[in-house]
Short mmCIF file of C-alpha atoms in Angstrom, two decimals:
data_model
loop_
_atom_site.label_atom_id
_atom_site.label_comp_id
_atom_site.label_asym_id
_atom_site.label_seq_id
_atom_site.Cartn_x
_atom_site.Cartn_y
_atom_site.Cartn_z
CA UNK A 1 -20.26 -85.31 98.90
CA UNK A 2 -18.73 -87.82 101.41
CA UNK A 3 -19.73 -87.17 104.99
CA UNK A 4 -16.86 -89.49 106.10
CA UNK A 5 -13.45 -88.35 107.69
CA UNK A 6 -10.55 -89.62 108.94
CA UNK A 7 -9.54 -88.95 112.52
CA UNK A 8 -5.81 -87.81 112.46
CA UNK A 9 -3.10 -87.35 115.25
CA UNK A 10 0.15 -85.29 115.42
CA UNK A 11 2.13 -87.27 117.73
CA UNK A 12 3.10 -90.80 116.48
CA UNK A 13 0.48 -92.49 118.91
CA UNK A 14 -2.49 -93.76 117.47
CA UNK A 15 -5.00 -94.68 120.19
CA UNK A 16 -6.07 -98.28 120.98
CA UNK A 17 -9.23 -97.54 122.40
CA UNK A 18 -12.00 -96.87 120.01
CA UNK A 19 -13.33 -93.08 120.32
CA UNK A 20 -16.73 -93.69 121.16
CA UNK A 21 -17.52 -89.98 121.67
CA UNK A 22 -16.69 -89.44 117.89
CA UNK A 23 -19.05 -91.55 115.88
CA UNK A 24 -18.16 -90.40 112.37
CA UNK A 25 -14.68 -92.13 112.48
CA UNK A 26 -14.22 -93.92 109.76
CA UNK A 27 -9.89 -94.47 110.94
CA UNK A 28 -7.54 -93.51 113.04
CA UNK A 29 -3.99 -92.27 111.54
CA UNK A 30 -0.78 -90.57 112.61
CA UNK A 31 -0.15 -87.59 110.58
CA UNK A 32 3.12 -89.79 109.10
CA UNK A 33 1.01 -92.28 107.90
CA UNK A 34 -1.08 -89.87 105.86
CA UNK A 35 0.48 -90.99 102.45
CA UNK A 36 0.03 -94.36 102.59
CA UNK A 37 -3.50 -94.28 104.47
CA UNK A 38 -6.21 -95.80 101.79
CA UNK A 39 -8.83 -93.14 102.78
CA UNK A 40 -9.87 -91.11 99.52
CA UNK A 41 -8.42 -87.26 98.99
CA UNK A 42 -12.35 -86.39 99.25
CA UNK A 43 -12.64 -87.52 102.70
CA UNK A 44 -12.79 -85.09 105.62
CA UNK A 45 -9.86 -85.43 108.18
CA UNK A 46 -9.48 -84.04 110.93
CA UNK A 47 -6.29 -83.49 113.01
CA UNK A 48 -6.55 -83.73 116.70
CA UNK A 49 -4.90 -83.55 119.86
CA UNK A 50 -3.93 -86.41 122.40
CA UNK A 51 -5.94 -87.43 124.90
CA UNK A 52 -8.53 -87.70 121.88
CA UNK A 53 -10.91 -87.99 124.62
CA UNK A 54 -10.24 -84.15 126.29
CA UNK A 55 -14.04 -82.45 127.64
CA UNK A 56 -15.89 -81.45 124.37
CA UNK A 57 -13.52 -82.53 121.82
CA UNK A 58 -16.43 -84.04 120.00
CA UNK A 59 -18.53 -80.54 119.86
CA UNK A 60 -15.75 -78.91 118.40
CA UNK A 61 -15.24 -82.23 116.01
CA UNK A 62 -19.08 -81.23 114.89
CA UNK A 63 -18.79 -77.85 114.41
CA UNK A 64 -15.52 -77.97 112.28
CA UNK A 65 -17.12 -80.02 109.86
CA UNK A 66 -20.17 -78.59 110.13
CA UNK A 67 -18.38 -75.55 108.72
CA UNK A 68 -16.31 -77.51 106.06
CA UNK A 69 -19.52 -79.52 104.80
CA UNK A 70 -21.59 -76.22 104.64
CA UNK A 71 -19.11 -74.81 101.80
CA UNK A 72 -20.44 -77.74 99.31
CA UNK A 73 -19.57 -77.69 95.66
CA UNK A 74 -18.57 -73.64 96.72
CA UNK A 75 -14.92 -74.77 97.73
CA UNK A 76 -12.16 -72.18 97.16
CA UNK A 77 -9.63 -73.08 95.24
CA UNK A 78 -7.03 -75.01 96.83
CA UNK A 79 -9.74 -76.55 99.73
CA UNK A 80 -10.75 -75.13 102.39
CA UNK A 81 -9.52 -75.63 105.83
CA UNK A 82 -12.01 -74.91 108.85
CA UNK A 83 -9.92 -74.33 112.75
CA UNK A 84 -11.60 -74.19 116.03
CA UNK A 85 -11.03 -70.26 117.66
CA UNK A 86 -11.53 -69.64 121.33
CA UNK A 87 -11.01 -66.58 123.41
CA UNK A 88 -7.95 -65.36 124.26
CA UNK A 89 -7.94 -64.81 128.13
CA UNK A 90 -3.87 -63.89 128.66
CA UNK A 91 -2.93 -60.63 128.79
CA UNK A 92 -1.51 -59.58 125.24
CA UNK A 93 1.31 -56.71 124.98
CA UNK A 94 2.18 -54.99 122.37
CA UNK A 95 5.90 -54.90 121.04
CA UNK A 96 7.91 -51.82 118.96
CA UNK A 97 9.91 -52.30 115.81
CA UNK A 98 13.17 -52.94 118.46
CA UNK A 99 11.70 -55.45 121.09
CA UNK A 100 10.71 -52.77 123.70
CA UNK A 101 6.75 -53.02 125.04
CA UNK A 102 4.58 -50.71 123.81
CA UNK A 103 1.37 -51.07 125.83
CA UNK A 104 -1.17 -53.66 126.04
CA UNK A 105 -3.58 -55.28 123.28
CA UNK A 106 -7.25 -55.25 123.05
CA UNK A 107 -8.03 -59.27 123.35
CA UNK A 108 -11.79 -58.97 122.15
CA UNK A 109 -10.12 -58.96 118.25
CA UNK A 110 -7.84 -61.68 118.82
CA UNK A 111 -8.27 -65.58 119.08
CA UNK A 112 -6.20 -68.28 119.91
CA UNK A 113 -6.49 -70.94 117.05
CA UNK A 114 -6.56 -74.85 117.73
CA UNK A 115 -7.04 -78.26 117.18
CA UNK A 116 -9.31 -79.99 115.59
CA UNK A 117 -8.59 -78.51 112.51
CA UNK A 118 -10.76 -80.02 109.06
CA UNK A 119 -10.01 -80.39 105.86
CA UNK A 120 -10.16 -82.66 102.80
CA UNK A 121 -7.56 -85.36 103.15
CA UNK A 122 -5.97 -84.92 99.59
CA UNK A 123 -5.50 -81.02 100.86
CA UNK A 124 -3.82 -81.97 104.31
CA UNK A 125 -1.44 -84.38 102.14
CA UNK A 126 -0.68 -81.65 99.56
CA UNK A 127 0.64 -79.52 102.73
CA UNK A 128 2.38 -82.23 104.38
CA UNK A 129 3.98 -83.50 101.35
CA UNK A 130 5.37 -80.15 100.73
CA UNK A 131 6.40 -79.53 104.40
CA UNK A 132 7.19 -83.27 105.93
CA UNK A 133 8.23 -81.78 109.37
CA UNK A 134 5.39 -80.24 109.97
CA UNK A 135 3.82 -81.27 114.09
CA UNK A 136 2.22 -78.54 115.95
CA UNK A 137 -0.86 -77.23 114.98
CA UNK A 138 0.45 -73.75 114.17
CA UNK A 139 2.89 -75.98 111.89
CA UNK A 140 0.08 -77.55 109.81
CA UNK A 141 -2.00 -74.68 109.33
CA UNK A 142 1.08 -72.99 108.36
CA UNK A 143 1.84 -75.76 105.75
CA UNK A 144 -1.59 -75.92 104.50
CA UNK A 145 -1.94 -71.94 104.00
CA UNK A 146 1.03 -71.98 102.15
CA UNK A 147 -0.28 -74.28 100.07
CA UNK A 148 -3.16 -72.61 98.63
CA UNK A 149 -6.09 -73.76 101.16
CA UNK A 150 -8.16 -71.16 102.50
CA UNK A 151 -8.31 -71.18 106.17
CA UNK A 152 -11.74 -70.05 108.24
CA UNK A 153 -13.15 -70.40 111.96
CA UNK A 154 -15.83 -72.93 112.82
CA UNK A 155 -19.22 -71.26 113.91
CA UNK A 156 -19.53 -71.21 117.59
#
């Protein structure tokens, strides 16, 4: 299995500045470029968020593939995707069938899901081919789900 990933962006910038803080880089490519990159469909990518160099973005780099590579030769069917979850700390309300509020939610069983999100490159281009649009993270793991990959949390 290939320990290598590619180091993706959403927005159209690709950084000129090599990121030092993530030493598994193998490349750097906007999501658009996907298609056309040469990196093999068994490579891990994994999409992130400008500024690529944002307090612990290389922790949660780790533990996403840390996840991804645990599954091994055990990958579900259509690849596995593997998000970073935090804690939801906003207050979440609860809204009837016709708009109105109906009280407030319990946050301890909810999570807010984010960037980076991991996967096997020939799975993220499956998605995006299918849904070219595609930009915000809720977007991608959208496309990918609906695509077949199973999508889990990283390990905290």
């Amino acid at each position: 299995m290939s320990t290598a990933f590619v180091a993706l962006i959403r927005a159209g910038q690709v950084p000129a500045a090599p990121l030092t803080d993530l030493p598994d880089v193998i490349a750097v490519h906007a999501l658009r470029e996907l298609a056309t990159c040469p990196e093999p469909d068994e490579a891990f990518a994994v999409v992130l968020d400008p500024p690529l160099s944002a307090a612990g973005q290389s922790a949660r780099v780790a533990a996403v593939l840390q996840t991804l590579r645990a599954v091994g030769v055990e990958e579900p069917e259509g690849g596995l995707v593997v998000t970073s979850v935090r804690p939801v700390t906003d207050t979440l309300k609860r809204v009837g069938p016709g708009g109105a509020l109906a009280g407030t939610a319990d946050r301890e069983h909810h999570r807010f899901v984010t960037v980076p999100i991991a996967a096997r490159l020939g799975v993220l281009r499956q998605a995006l081919a299918q849904e070219p649009q595609v930009e915000s993270a809720g977007e991608i793991l959208a496309a990918l789900t609906a695509a077949g990959a199973t999508v889990v949390a990283a390990a905290s």
